[in-house]
Coordinates of C-alpha atoms and ligand atoms in Angstrom, one line a residue:
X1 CA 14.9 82.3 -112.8
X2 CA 15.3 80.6 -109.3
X3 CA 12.9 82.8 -108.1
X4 CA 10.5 81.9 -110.7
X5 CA 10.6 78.7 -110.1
X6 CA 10.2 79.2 -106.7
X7 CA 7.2 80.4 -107.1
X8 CA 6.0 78.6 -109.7
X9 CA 6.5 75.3 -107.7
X10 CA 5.6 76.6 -104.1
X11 CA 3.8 79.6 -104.4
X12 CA 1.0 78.9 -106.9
X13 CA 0.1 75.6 -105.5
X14 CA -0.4 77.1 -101.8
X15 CA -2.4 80.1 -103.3
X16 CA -4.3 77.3 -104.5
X17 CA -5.2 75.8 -101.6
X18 CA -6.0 78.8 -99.8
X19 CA -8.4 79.7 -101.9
X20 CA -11.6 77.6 -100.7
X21 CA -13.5 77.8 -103.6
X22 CA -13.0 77.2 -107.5
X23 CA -14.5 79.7 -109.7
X24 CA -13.4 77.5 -112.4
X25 CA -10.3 79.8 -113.3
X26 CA -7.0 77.7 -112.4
X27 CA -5.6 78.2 -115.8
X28 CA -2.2 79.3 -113.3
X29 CA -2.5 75.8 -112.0
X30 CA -2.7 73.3 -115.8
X31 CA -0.4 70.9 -116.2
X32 CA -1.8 68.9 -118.9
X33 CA -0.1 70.5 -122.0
X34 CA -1.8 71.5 -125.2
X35 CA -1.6 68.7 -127.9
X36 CA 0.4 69.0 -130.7
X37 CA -1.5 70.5 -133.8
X38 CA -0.3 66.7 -136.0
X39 CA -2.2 64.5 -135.2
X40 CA -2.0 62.0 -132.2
X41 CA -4.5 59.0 -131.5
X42 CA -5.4 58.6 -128.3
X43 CA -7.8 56.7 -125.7
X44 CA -8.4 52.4 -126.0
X45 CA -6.2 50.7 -128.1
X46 CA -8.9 47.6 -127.7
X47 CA -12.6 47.8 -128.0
X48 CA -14.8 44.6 -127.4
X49 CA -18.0 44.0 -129.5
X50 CA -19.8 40.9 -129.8
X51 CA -20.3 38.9 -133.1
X52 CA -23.0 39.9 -135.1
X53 CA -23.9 43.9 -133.0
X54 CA -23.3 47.0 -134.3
X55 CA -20.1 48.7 -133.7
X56 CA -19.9 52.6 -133.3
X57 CA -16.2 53.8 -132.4
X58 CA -15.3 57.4 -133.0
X59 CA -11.9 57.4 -133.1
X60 CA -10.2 59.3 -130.2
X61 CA -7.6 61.7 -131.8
X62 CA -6.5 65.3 -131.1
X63 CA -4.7 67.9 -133.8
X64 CA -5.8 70.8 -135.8
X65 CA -9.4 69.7 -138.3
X66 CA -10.1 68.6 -140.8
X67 CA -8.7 65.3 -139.9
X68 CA -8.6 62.5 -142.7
X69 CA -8.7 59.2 -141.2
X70 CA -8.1 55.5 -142.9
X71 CA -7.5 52.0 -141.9
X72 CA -5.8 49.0 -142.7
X73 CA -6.8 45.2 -141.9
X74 CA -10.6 46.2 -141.3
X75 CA -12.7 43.2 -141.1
X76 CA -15.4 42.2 -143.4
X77 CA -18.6 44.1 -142.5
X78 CA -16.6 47.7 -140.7
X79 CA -16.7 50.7 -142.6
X80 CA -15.1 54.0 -141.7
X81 CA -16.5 57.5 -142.1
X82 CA -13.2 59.0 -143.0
X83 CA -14.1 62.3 -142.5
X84 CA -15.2 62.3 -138.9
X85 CA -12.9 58.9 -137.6
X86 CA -15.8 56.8 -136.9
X87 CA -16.1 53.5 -137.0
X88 CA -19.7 51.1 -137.5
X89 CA -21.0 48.3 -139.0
X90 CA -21.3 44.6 -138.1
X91 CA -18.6 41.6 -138.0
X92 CA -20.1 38.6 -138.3
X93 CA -17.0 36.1 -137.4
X94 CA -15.7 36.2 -134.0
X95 CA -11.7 36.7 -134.0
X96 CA -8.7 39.4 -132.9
X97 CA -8.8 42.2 -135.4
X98 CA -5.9 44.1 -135.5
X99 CA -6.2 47.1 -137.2
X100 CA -3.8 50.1 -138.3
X101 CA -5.3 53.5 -137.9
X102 CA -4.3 56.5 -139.2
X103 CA -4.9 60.1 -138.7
X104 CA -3.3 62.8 -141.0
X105 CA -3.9 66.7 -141.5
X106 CA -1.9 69.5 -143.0
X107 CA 0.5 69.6 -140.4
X108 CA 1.5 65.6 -140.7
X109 CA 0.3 61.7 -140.0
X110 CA 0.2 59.1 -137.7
X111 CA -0.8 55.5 -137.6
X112 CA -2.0 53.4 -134.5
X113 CA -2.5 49.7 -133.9
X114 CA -6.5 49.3 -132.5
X115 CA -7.9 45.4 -131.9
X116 CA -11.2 44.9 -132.7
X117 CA -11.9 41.8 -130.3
X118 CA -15.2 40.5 -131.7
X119 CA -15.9 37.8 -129.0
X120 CA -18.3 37.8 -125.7
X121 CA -16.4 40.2 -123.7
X122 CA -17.3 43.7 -123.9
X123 CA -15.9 47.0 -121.8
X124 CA -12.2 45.5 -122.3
X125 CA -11.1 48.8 -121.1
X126 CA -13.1 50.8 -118.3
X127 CA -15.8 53.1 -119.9
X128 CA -15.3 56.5 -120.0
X129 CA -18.0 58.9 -120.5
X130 CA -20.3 61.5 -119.1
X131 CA -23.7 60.8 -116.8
X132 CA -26.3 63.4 -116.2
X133 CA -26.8 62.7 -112.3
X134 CA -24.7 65.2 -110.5
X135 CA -25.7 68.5 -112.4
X136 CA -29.5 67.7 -114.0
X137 CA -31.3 65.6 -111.2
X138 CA -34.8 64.7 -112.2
X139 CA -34.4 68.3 -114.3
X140 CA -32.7 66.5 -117.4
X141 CA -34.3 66.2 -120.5
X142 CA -33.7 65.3 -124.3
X143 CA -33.0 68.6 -125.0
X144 CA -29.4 68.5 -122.2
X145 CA -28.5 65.0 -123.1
X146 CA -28.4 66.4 -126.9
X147 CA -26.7 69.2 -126.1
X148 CA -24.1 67.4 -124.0
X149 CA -23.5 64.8 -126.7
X150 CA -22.5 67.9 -128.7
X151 CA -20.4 69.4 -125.8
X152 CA -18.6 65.9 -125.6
X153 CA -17.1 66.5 -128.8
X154 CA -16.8 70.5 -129.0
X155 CA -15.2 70.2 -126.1
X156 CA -12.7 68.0 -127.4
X157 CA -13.3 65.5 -124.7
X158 CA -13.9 62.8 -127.6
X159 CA -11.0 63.0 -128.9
X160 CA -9.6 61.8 -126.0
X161 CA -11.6 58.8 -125.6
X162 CA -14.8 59.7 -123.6
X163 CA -17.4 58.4 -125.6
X164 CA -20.7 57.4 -123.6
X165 CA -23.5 59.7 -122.8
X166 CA -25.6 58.4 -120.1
X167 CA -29.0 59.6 -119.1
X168 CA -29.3 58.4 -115.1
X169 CA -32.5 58.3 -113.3
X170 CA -35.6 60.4 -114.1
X171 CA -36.5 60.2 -117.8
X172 CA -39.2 57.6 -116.7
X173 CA -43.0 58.5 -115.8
X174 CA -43.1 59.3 -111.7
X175 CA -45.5 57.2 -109.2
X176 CA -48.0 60.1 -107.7
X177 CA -46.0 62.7 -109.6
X178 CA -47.9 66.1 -109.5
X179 CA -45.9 67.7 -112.5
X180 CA -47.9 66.9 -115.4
X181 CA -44.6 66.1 -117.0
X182 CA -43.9 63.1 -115.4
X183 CA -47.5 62.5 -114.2
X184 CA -49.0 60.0 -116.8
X185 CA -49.3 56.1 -117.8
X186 CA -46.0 54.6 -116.8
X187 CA -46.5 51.5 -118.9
X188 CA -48.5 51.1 -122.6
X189 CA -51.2 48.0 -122.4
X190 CA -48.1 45.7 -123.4
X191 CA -46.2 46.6 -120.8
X192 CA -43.7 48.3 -123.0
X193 CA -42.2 51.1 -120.6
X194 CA -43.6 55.1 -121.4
X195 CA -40.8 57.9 -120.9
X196 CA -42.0 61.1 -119.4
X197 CA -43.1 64.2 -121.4
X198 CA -39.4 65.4 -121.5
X199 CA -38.4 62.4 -123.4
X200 CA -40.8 62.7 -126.4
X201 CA -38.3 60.5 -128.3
X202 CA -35.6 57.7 -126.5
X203 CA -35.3 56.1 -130.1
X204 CA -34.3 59.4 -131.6
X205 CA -32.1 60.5 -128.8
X206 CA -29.8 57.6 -128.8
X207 CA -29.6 58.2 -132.5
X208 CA -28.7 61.7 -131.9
X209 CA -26.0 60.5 -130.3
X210 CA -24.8 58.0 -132.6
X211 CA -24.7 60.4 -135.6
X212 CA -22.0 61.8 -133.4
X213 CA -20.0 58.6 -133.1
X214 CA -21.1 58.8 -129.2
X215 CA -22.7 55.8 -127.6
X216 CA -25.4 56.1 -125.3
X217 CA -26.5 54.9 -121.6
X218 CA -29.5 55.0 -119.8
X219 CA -30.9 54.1 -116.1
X220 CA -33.3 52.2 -114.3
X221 CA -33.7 49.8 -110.9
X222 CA -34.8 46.1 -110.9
X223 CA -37.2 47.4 -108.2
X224 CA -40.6 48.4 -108.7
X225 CA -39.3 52.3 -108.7
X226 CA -36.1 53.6 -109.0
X227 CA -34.6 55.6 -106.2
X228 CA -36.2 59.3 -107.1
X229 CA -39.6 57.8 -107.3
X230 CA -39.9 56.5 -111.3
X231 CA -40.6 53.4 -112.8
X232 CA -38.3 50.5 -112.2
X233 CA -38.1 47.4 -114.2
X234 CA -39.3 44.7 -111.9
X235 CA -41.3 42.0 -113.6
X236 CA -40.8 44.0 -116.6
X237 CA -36.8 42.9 -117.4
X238 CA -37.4 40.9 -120.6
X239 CA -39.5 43.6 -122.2
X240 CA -37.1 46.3 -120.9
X241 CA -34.0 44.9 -122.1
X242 CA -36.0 44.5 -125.7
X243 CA -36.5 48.3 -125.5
X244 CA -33.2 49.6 -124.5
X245 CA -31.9 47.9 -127.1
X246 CA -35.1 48.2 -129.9
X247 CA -34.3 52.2 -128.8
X248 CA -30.6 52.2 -129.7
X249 CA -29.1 51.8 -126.0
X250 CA -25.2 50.9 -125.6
X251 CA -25.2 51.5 -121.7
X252 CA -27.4 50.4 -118.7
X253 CA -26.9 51.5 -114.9
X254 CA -29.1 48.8 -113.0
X255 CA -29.4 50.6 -109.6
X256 CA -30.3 48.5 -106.7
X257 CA -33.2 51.4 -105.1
X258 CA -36.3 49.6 -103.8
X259 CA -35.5 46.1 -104.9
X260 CA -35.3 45.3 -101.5
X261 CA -38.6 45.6 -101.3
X262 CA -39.1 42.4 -103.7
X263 CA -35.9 40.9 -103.2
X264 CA -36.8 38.1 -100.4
X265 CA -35.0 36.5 -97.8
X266 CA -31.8 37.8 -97.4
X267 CA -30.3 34.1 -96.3
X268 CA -31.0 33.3 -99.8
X269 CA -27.6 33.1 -101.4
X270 CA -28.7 35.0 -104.4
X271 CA -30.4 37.6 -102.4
X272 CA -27.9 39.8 -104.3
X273 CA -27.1 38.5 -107.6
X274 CA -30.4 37.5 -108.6
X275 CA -31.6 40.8 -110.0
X276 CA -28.1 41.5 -112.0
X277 CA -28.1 37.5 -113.2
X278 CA -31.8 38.2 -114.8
X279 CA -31.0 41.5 -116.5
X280 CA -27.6 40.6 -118.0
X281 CA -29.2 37.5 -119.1
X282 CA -31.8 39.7 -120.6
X283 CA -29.4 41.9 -122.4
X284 CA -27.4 39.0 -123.7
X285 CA -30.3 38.0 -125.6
X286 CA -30.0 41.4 -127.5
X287 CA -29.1 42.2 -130.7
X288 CA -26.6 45.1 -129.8
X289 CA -23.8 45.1 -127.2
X290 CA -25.1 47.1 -124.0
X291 CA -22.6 47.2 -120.9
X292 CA -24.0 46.4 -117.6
X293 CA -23.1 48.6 -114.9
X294 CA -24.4 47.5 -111.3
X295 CA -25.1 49.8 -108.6
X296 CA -25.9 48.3 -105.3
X297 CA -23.4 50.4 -102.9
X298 CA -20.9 47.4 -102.5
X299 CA -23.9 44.9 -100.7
X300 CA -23.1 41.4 -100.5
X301 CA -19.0 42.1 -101.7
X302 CA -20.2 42.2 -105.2
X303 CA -16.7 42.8 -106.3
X304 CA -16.5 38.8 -105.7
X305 CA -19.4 38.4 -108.2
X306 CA -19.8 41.7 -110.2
X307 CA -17.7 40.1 -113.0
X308 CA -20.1 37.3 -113.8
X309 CA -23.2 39.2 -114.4
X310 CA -22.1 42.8 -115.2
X311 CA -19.2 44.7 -116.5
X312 CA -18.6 47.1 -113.7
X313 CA -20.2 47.4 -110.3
X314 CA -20.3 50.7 -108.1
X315 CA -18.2 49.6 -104.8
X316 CA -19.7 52.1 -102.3
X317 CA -22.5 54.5 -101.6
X318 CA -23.0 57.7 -103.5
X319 CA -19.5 59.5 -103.6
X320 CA -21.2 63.0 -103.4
X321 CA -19.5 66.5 -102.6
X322 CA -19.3 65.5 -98.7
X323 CA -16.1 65.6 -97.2
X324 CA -14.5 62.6 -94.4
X325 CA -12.3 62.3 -92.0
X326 CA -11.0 66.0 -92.9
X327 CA -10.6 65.6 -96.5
X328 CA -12.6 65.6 -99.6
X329 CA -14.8 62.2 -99.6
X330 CA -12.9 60.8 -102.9
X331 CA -9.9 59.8 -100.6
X332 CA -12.2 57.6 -98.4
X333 CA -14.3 56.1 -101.3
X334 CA -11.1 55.4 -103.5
X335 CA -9.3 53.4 -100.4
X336 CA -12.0 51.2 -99.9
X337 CA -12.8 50.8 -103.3
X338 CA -8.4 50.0 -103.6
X339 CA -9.1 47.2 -101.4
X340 CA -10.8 45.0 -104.3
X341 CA -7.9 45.6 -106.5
X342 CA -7.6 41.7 -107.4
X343 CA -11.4 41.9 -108.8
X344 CA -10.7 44.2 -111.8
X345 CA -9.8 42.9 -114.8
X346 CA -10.5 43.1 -118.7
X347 CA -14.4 43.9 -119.1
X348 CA -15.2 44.0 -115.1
X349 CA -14.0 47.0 -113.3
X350 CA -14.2 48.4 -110.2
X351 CA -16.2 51.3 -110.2
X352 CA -16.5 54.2 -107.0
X353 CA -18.5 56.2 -108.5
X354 CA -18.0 59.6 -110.7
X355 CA -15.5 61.9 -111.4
X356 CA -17.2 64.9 -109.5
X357 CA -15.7 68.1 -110.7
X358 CA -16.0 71.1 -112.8
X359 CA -19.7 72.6 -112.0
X360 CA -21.4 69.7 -110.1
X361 CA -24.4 70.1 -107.7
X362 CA -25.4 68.3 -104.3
X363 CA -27.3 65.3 -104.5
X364 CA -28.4 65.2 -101.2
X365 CA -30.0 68.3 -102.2
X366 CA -30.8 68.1 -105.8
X367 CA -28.8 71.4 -106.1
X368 CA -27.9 73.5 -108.9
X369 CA -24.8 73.1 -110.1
X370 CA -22.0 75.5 -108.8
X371 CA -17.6 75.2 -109.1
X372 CA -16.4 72.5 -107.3
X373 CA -14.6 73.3 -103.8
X374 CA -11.7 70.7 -104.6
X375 CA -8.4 72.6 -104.9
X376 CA -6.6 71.8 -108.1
X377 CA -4.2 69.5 -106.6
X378 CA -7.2 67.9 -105.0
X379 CA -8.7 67.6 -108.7
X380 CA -5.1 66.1 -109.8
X381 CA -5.2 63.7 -106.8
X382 CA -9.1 62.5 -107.8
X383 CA -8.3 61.9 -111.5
X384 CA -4.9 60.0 -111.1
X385 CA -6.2 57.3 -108.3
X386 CA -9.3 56.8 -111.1
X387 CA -6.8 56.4 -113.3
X388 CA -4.6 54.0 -111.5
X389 CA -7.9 52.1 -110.2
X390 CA -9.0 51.6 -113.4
X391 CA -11.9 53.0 -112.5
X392 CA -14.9 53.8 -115.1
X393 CA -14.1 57.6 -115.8
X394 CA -17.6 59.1 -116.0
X395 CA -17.7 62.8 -115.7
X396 CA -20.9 63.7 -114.3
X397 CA -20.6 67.4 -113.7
X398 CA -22.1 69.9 -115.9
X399 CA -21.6 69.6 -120.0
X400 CA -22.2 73.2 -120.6
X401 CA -20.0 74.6 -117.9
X402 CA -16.4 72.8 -118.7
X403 CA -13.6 75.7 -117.8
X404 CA -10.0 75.1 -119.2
X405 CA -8.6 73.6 -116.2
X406 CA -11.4 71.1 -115.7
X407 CA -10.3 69.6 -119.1
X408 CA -6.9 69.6 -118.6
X409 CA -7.8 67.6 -115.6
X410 CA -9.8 65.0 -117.6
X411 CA -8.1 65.4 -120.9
X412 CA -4.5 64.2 -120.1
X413 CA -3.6 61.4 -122.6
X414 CA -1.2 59.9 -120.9
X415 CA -2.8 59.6 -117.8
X416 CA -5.9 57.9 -119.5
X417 CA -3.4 55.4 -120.9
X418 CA -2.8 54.4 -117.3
X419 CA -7.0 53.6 -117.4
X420 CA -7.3 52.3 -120.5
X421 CA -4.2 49.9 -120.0
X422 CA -4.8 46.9 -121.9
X423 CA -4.1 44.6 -119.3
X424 CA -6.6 46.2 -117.1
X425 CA -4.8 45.5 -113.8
X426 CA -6.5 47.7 -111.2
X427 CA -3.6 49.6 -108.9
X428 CA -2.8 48.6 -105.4
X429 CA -2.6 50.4 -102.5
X430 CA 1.2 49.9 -102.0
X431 CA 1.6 52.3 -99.1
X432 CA -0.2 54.2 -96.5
X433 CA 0.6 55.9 -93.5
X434 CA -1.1 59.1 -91.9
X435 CA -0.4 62.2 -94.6
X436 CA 1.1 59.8 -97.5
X437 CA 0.4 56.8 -99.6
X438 CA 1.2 55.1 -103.0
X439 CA -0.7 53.4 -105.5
X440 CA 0.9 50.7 -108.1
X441 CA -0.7 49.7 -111.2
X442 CA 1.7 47.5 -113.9
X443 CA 1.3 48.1 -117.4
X444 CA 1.0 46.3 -120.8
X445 CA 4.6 47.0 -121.4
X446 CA 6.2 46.1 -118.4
X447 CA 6.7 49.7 -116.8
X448 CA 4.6 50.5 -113.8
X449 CA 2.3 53.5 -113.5
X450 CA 2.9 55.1 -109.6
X451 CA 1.3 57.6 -107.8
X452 CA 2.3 59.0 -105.0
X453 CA 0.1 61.1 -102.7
X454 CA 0.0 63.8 -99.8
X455 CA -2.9 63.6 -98.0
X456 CA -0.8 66.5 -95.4
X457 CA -1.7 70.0 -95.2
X458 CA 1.6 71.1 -96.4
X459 CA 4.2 70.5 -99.4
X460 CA 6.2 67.3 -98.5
X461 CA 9.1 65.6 -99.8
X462 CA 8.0 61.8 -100.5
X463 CA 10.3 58.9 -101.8
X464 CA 9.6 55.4 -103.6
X465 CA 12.5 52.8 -103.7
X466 CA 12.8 50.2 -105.9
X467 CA 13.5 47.7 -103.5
X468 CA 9.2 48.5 -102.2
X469 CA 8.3 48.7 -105.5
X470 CA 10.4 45.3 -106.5
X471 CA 12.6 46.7 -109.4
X472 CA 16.1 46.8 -109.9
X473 CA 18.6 49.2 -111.8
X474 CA 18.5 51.8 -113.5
X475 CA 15.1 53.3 -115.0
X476 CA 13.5 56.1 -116.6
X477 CA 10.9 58.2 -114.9
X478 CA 8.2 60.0 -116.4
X479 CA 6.1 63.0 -115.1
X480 CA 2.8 61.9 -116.7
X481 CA 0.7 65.0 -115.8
X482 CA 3.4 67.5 -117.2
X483 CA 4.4 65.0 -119.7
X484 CA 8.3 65.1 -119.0
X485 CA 10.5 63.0 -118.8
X486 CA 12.4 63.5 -115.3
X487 CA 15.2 61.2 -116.2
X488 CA 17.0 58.5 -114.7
X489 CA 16.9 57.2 -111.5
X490 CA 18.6 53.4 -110.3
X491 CA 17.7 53.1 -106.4
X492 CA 14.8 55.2 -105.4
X493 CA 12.9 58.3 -106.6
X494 CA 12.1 61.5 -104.5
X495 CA 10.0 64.6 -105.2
X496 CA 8.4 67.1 -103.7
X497 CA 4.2 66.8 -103.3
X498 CA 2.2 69.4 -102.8
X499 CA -0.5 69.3 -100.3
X500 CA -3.4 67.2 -101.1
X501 CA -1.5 66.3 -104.0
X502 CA 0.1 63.9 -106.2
X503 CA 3.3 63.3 -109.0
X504 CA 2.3 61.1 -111.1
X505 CA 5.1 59.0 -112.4
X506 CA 5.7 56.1 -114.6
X507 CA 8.6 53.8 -114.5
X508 CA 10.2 52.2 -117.5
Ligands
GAL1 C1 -28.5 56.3 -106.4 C2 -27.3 56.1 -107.3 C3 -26.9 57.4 -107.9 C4 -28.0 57.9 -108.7 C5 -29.3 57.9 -108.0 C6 -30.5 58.2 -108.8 O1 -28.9 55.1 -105.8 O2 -26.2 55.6 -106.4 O3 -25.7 57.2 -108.6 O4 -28.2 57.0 -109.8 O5 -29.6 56.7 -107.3 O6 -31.7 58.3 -108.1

């Protein structure tokens, strides 16, 4: 037995990292374990519309279909497809709505509180969701963000909460483009944007996805082109915004790209924020809820502005598959993007960029997609500092291509509850030193969600005290990732971390 666990603890892990690349087989290496075949409710337990827009929540919730769903306290105007757990219509009042949901199948029932906040706030959790950048480049089409909206939910990924598919750049007509797919008018005579031959049908798509319970996103750049080359927005934003929303859009990604071009003097105080200010002014003006995500690399500390005219805001370059400073680039981009912990808060988040695993390609390269070289404690790593940054979770590898352990990586409920916190504190970087560090993020209910990380090259034994942490007495710890409780500890906890890796602990 001993030896067993030996192994399993020591041995397994430093196979692992030997290996040097995936081939998407680390079923020896899942944590995450299966869900119960009742039924359990998972992902936001708030969701922000504003009065008077459509709502469209598929309720998150694992456990062997059919699945009968119903709901108490629903205000005027919702309606529930109690079949497939989603959630539309329109409420018309502004208030708190708080709701009882409950799941039940052959095997049992369960009830959940969810709040309907119908106010002026949207995102009150950080989105989670899949974009099409890292593994489609300018090759996506209709036909991949259909079939990914179906993968979200054969996958079972929406039953854990992800629930936006997001189109990213390159559905738009191209300037000078010699494939006669993208080659064409980019604009109609009333300036109303044209989609490129691969997008015969933006209305239809976004409905696609709808009739799924999914939201949608799309992409474009308050320049005059985006950064592959396809129409932008400028001097176009009112009628855009019209568009998006005419089509059916829940999502935009406004990416910075040639604005610069346009943008003026940069001793102009709102050098950066005028682009962002026009748009989500634009979109405000909409009859449906779209969230604004900025993307601008981090210019101009837009973490000090983001909130005021967009609902998350990319912190850093492109994340990419490039490594720094020795290890995988994700370390790197998630410390700087800790240091603007104070910024995130109930609809504006953070954001450094996507969760990059699974098959994902080179952007640098526009690459095919092959398995990502991150080890699986790497992968572990990755997913809880998103978590504890509250950090938009957007998959962006490839739909089509999701291996068991990749969704055990993003389909671990009780790590998402550590994102989708209500209180929507962002972690801080507690600790750092050369091979270790420690992020803290409190929690609605008082316990505090830790992790606590090797960046070393071998297995270490790694301690928290209270007294860092400012507790006191005695507490229960949880393993969140194996979803055990490791009991109860008054003064400190230790464990052993495997290299490049994390436990993943929260503290009651
Ligand atoms: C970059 C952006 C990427 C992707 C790309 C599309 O500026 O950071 O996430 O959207 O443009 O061209």
């Amino acid at each position: 037995m001993r030896n067993l666990l030996f192994f399993i603890a020591l041995v397994l892990p430093a196979l692992a990292m030997s290996q040097s690349k995936s081939d998407g087989k680390y079923d020896a290496f899942i944590l995450t374990p299966e869900p119960p075949l009742t039924p359990r409710i998972t992902g936001p337990v708030v969701f922000g519309l504003r009065p008077g827009s459509p709502l469209i929540f598929r309720i998150p919730c694992t456990g062997e279909r059919p699945i009968k769903f119903t709901a108490r306290n629903m205000p005027e105007g919702i309606f529930l497809d109690e079949d497939n757990g989603i959630l539309s219509g329109v409420v018309n009042k502004p208030g708190s709505y708080s709701l009882t949901l409950t799941a039940s199948n052959k095997q049992g029932s369960v009830s959940r509180k969810f709040t309907l906040e119908v106010g002026d706030k949207l995102a009150l959790t950080p989105p989670m969701g899949w974009n099409s950048w890292y593994i489609h480049y300018n090759r996506i089409s209709d036909k991949t963000m259909r079939e990914a909206a179906d993968q979200m939910i054969a996958s079972g990924m929406a039953d854990y909460g992800y629930q936006y598919v997001n189109i990213d750049d390159c559905w738009m007509m191209k300037l000078k483009s010699k494939d006669p797919d993208l080659n064409g008018k980019r604009r109609d005579s009333q300036g109303r944007i044209i989609p490129n031959k691969r997008f015969p049908d933006m209305k239809g798509m976004a409905d696609y996805i709808h009739s799924k319970g999914l939201k949608a996103g799309l992409y474009i750049s308050p320049g005059r082109y985006t950064c592959a080359g396809y129409e932008g927005s400028y001097k176009h934003e009112a009628l855009d915004a019209k568009t998006f929303a005419d089509w059916g859009y829940d999502f935009l990604k406004y990416d910075w790209c040639s604005y610069g071009k346009v943008a003026g003097k940069k001793s102009d105080p709102d050098y950066y924020i005028r682009p962002y200010r026009l748009m989500w002014n634009e979109l405000k003006m909409q009859d449906r809820d779209i969230v604004l995500n900025l993307c601008q690399y981090g210019m101009g500390n837009v973490w000090e502005w983001g909130g005021e005219v967009g609902n998350c805001w990319r912190t850093t370059g492109d994340l990419g598959l490039a490594h720094r400073n020795n290890l995988p680039g994700f370390y790197s981009i998630g410390f700087s993007n800790a240091g603007h912990a104070e910024y995130a808060q109930p609809g504006a988040w953070n954001d450094p960029d996507y969760i990059l695993i699974g098959w994902v390609g080179n952007a640098n390269k526009m690459a095919e997609g092959k398995p990502t070289d991150l080890t699986p404690w790497e992968q572990y790593s990755y997913m809880s500092m998103w978590s504890l940054m509250a950090a938009p979770l957007i998959f962006s590898g490839d739909m089509a291509k999701l291996d068991k352990f990749t969704l055990n990586v993003l389909c671990n409920h009780e790590v998402i509850d550590v994102n989708q916190d209500p209180l929507g504190k962002q972690a801080i970087l507690q600790e750092k030193t050369d091979q270790k560090f420690v992020m803290v993020k409190p929690m609605i209910d008082g316990s505090l969600a830790v992790g606590i990380f090797n960046t070393g090259n071998e297995i270490q034994k790694m301690n928290i005290s209270w007294k860092d942490l400012g507790i006191k007495g005695e507490k229960q710890v949880r393993d969140l990732w194996r979803q055990k409780d490791l009991g109860k500890y008054t003064k400190d906890f230790s464990t052993e971390v495997q290299a490049h890796g994390v436990s993943l602990i929260r503290i009651y």
